[in-house]
Every structure is written in structure tokens, then in C-alpha cells.
Amino acid sequence: MCPTIIEKDGKVVYLVGTPGGYYIQSTITNVIVDLIDFGMTLDEAQMKPKIIGSPNYPEFRMETGYPENTRLFLEEIMGHTVREFDFPYRSFGSLNLIQIQPDGLAIGIGAFRREGGASAPEY
């Protein structure tokens, strides 16, 4: 599950990792969607509030910073209970991200929630 290696056309483009026990799957899913589906930069994906779901507790856990209609949709339309946490909530994944540029240059950022770091060998 972690690290997660994402390839495009047979070449590595992202390496994503986080500690977090029950939060790992949701955190990794959040960042993959942000990077691939929304075209965010590493910094944007890292700094975006997270939504966490786990079968180990009865509610969705969501950091502040989402539009109010996101919480309302989850509660009123989807029927979920939502618990909000102030952004940044330390336990919502401490992402370390590496992006491999087309020229082979590796760019990494470390987890701001836990003073992490990112590094890659020469590729």
C-alpha cells in the first residue's frame, strides 16, 4: 500500500507514501485523485484538506477548508455523519511525494504535518 508507485505509459511518474494506520488508504486515494484527476501540483495536493473514511469509525472525518456544500452533500444527500477537524490535522496522513519529470528529474516534498522529507536516488 505504501509506498504507492504510479506509472504512465510504463514509466514511473509519482511515488507517494504516508504513515497513518487506518488513514493510509484514504490519504493515498485523496492525493492520487488530486494529482491525476485534478492535475494539481505536488504542493497543491499536499496542502489540500483531506476527507478520511474507515470502517473503524462510524463517520467521515473531514478537515476544514472544504466548501460547505461538500459537507452538506455528504450528510444530507448521501446520509453520512461528518466530523470536522481543524486543518491541518496531524493524523490525516503525512504525505511524502516524489514526481519524476519527463527528463528524469525527481522532485520531492516532505510531510509538513510531521516535518517529513522526500528523497530519491539518481534515476
PDB file of C-alpha atoms in Angstrom:
ATOM      1  CA  MET A   1       0.000   0.000   0.000  1.00  0.00           C
ATOM      2  CA  CYS A   2       2.813   2.427   0.820  1.00  0.00           C
ATOM      3  CA  PRO A   3       4.844   3.474  -0.925  1.00  0.00           C
ATOM      4  CA  THR A   4       2.496   3.687  -3.875  1.00  0.00           C
ATOM      5  CA  ILE A   5       4.157   3.812  -7.291  1.00  0.00           C
ATOM      6  CA  ILE A   6       2.171   5.381 -10.133  1.00  0.00           C
ATOM      7  CA  GLU A   7       3.173   4.757 -13.733  1.00  0.00           C
ATOM      8  CA  LYS A   8       2.079   6.302 -17.012  1.00  0.00           C
ATOM      9  CA  ASP A   9       2.928   4.613 -20.304  1.00  0.00           C
ATOM     10  CA  GLY A  10       5.252   2.225 -18.461  1.00  0.00           C
ATOM     11  CA  LYS A  11       7.272   4.959 -16.721  1.00  0.00           C
ATOM     12  CA  VAL A  12       7.185   5.940 -13.062  1.00  0.00           C
ATOM     13  CA  VAL A  13       5.653   9.405 -12.629  1.00  0.00           C
ATOM     14  CA  TYR A  14       4.789   9.548  -8.904  1.00  0.00           C
ATOM     15  CA  LEU A  15       5.858   7.879  -5.682  1.00  0.00           C
ATOM     16  CA  VAL A  16       3.500   8.505  -2.780  1.00  0.00           C
ATOM     17  CA  GLY A  17       3.788   7.427   0.831  1.00  0.00           C
ATOM     18  CA  THR A  18       2.285   8.160   4.225  1.00  0.00           C
ATOM     19  CA  PRO A  19       2.155   6.677   7.710  1.00  0.00           C
ATOM     20  CA  GLY A  20      -1.204   6.636   9.402  1.00  0.00           C
ATOM     21  CA  GLY A  21      -2.699   3.211  10.077  1.00  0.00           C
ATOM     22  CA  TYR A  22      -6.402   3.416   9.240  1.00  0.00           C
ATOM     23  CA  TYR A  23      -5.884   6.734   7.420  1.00  0.00           C
ATOM     24  CA  ILE A  24      -3.385   5.434   4.846  1.00  0.00           C
ATOM     25  CA  GLN A  25      -5.841   4.228   2.198  1.00  0.00           C
ATOM     26  CA  SER A  26      -7.991   7.371   2.256  1.00  0.00           C
ATOM     27  CA  THR A  27      -4.979   9.688   2.318  1.00  0.00           C
ATOM     28  CA  ILE A  28      -3.321   7.964  -0.651  1.00  0.00           C
ATOM     29  CA  THR A  29      -6.624   7.961  -2.573  1.00  0.00           C
ATOM     30  CA  ASN A  30      -7.084  11.691  -1.855  1.00  0.00           C
ATOM     31  CA  VAL A  31      -3.672  12.604  -3.243  1.00  0.00           C
ATOM     32  CA  ILE A  32      -3.856  10.321  -6.307  1.00  0.00           C
ATOM     33  CA  VAL A  33      -7.192  11.864  -7.306  1.00  0.00           C
ATOM     34  CA  ASP A  34      -5.783  15.360  -6.751  1.00  0.00           C
ATOM     35  CA  LEU A  35      -2.643  14.695  -8.815  1.00  0.00           C
ATOM     36  CA  ILE A  36      -4.135  12.694 -11.681  1.00  0.00           C
ATOM     37  CA  ASP A  37      -7.791  13.711 -11.962  1.00  0.00           C
ATOM     38  CA  PHE A  38      -7.438  17.364 -10.955  1.00  0.00           C
ATOM     39  CA  GLY A  39      -3.904  17.956 -12.279  1.00  0.00           C
ATOM     40  CA  MET A  40      -2.673  19.510  -9.040  1.00  0.00           C
ATOM     41  CA  THR A  41       0.981  20.146  -8.343  1.00  0.00           C
ATOM     42  CA  LEU A  42       2.702  18.282  -5.510  1.00  0.00           C
ATOM     43  CA  ASP A  43       2.307  21.321  -3.249  1.00  0.00           C
ATOM     44  CA  GLU A  44      -1.386  21.745  -4.079  1.00  0.00           C
ATOM     45  CA  ALA A  45      -2.151  18.070  -3.451  1.00  0.00           C
ATOM     46  CA  GLN A  46      -0.131  18.113  -0.221  1.00  0.00           C
ATOM     47  CA  MET A  47      -1.875  21.233   1.123  1.00  0.00           C
ATOM     48  CA  LYS A  48      -5.448  20.326   0.167  1.00  0.00           C
ATOM     49  CA  PRO A  49      -7.661  19.339   3.112  1.00  0.00           C
ATOM     50  CA  LYS A  50      -8.369  15.622   3.328  1.00  0.00           C
ATOM     51  CA  ILE A  51     -11.529  13.530   3.743  1.00  0.00           C
ATOM     52  CA  ILE A  52     -10.979  10.240   5.538  1.00  0.00           C
ATOM     53  CA  GLY A  53     -13.241   7.203   5.692  1.00  0.00           C
ATOM     54  CA  SER A  54     -12.623   3.974   7.570  1.00  0.00           C
ATOM     55  CA  PRO A  55     -14.737   1.016   8.663  1.00  0.00           C
ATOM     56  CA  ASN A  56     -13.205   1.502  12.122  1.00  0.00           C
ATOM     57  CA  TYR A  57     -15.363   4.520  12.998  1.00  0.00           C
ATOM     58  CA  PRO A  58     -18.928   5.454  12.084  1.00  0.00           C
ATOM     59  CA  GLU A  59     -18.375   8.838  10.434  1.00  0.00           C
ATOM     60  CA  PHE A  60     -16.447  10.507   7.648  1.00  0.00           C
ATOM     61  CA  ARG A  61     -13.663  12.667   9.030  1.00  0.00           C
ATOM     62  CA  MET A  62     -13.053  15.867   7.117  1.00  0.00           C
ATOM     63  CA  GLU A  63     -10.615  18.716   7.577  1.00  0.00           C
ATOM     64  CA  THR A  64     -11.905  22.265   7.498  1.00  0.00           C
ATOM     65  CA  GLY A  65     -11.351  24.061   4.214  1.00  0.00           C
ATOM     66  CA  TYR A  66     -13.872  22.285   2.001  1.00  0.00           C
ATOM     67  CA  PRO A  67     -16.863  24.238   0.711  1.00  0.00           C
ATOM     68  CA  GLU A  68     -19.900  23.975   2.996  1.00  0.00           C
ATOM     69  CA  ASN A  69     -21.842  22.246   0.211  1.00  0.00           C
ATOM     70  CA  THR A  70     -19.366  19.318   0.331  1.00  0.00           C
ATOM     71  CA  ARG A  71     -20.263  18.568   3.942  1.00  0.00           C
ATOM     72  CA  LEU A  72     -23.964  19.127   3.247  1.00  0.00           C
ATOM     73  CA  PHE A  73     -23.846  16.745   0.264  1.00  0.00           C
ATOM     74  CA  LEU A  74     -22.205  14.024   2.361  1.00  0.00           C
ATOM     75  CA  GLU A  75     -24.705  14.470   5.195  1.00  0.00           C
ATOM     76  CA  GLU A  76     -27.998  15.336   3.515  1.00  0.00           C
ATOM     77  CA  ILE A  77     -27.770  13.593   0.136  1.00  0.00           C
ATOM     78  CA  MET A  78     -25.508  10.627   0.939  1.00  0.00           C
ATOM     79  CA  GLY A  79     -26.724  10.157   4.544  1.00  0.00           C
ATOM     80  CA  HIS A  80     -23.279  10.149   6.174  1.00  0.00           C
ATOM     81  CA  THR A  81     -22.292  11.611   9.501  1.00  0.00           C
ATOM     82  CA  VAL A  82     -19.367  14.026   9.119  1.00  0.00           C
ATOM     83  CA  ARG A  83     -16.948  15.082  11.841  1.00  0.00           C
ATOM     84  CA  GLU A  84     -14.763  18.107  11.071  1.00  0.00           C
ATOM     85  CA  PHE A  85     -11.207  18.627  12.253  1.00  0.00           C
ATOM     86  CA  ASP A  86      -9.185  21.836  12.041  1.00  0.00           C
ATOM     87  CA  PHE A  87      -6.776  21.912   9.092  1.00  0.00           C
ATOM     88  CA  PRO A  88      -4.090  20.690   9.226  1.00  0.00           C
ATOM     89  CA  TYR A  89      -4.973  17.729  11.409  1.00  0.00           C
ATOM     90  CA  ARG A  90      -1.731  15.864  12.111  1.00  0.00           C
ATOM     91  CA  SER A  91      -3.212  12.382  11.859  1.00  0.00           C
ATOM     92  CA  PHE A  92      -4.721  12.879   8.390  1.00  0.00           C
ATOM     93  CA  GLY A  93      -1.686  11.470   6.660  1.00  0.00           C
ATOM     94  CA  SER A  94       1.776  12.877   6.438  1.00  0.00           C
ATOM     95  CA  LEU A  95       2.361  12.630   2.723  1.00  0.00           C
ATOM     96  CA  ASN A  96       5.804  12.376   1.225  1.00  0.00           C
ATOM     97  CA  LEU A  97       5.596  12.799  -2.543  1.00  0.00           C
ATOM     98  CA  ILE A  98       8.030  12.391  -5.422  1.00  0.00           C
ATOM     99  CA  GLN A  99       7.301  13.285  -9.033  1.00  0.00           C
ATOM    100  CA  ILE A 100       9.534  12.063 -11.852  1.00  0.00           C
ATOM    101  CA  GLN A 101       9.687  14.661 -14.620  1.00  0.00           C
ATOM    102  CA  PRO A 102       9.841  13.583 -18.305  1.00  0.00           C
ATOM    103  CA  ASP A 103      13.585  14.382 -18.326  1.00  0.00           C
ATOM    104  CA  GLY A 104      14.121  12.058 -15.329  1.00  0.00           C
ATOM    105  CA  LEU A 105      14.486  14.819 -12.718  1.00  0.00           C
ATOM    106  CA  ALA A 106      12.923  13.754  -9.401  1.00  0.00           C
ATOM    107  CA  ILE A 107      11.118  16.464  -7.433  1.00  0.00           C
ATOM    108  CA  GLY A 108      10.047  15.661  -3.887  1.00  0.00           C
ATOM    109  CA  ILE A 109       8.249  17.291  -0.998  1.00  0.00           C
ATOM    110  CA  GLY A 110       8.070  16.143   2.591  1.00  0.00           C
ATOM    111  CA  ALA A 111       5.217  15.890   5.028  1.00  0.00           C
ATOM    112  CA  PHE A 112       4.508  19.287   6.555  1.00  0.00           C
ATOM    113  CA  ARG A 113       2.266  17.680   9.186  1.00  0.00           C
ATOM    114  CA  ARG A 114       5.141  15.748  10.769  1.00  0.00           C
ATOM    115  CA  GLU A 115       8.247  17.507   9.465  1.00  0.00           C
ATOM    116  CA  GLY A 116       8.910  14.781   6.904  1.00  0.00           C
ATOM    117  CA  GLY A 117      11.185  14.731   3.905  1.00  0.00           C
ATOM    118  CA  ALA A 118      11.351  13.256   0.436  1.00  0.00           C
ATOM    119  CA  SER A 119      14.364  11.968  -1.449  1.00  0.00           C
ATOM    120  CA  ALA A 120      15.120   9.773  -4.425  1.00  0.00           C
ATOM    121  CA  PRO A 121      18.267   8.143  -5.757  1.00  0.00           C
ATOM    122  CA  GLU A 122      19.661   9.420  -9.024  1.00  0.00           C
ATOM    123  CA  TYR A 123      17.342   7.954 -11.633  1.00  0.00           C
TER     124      TYR A 123
END
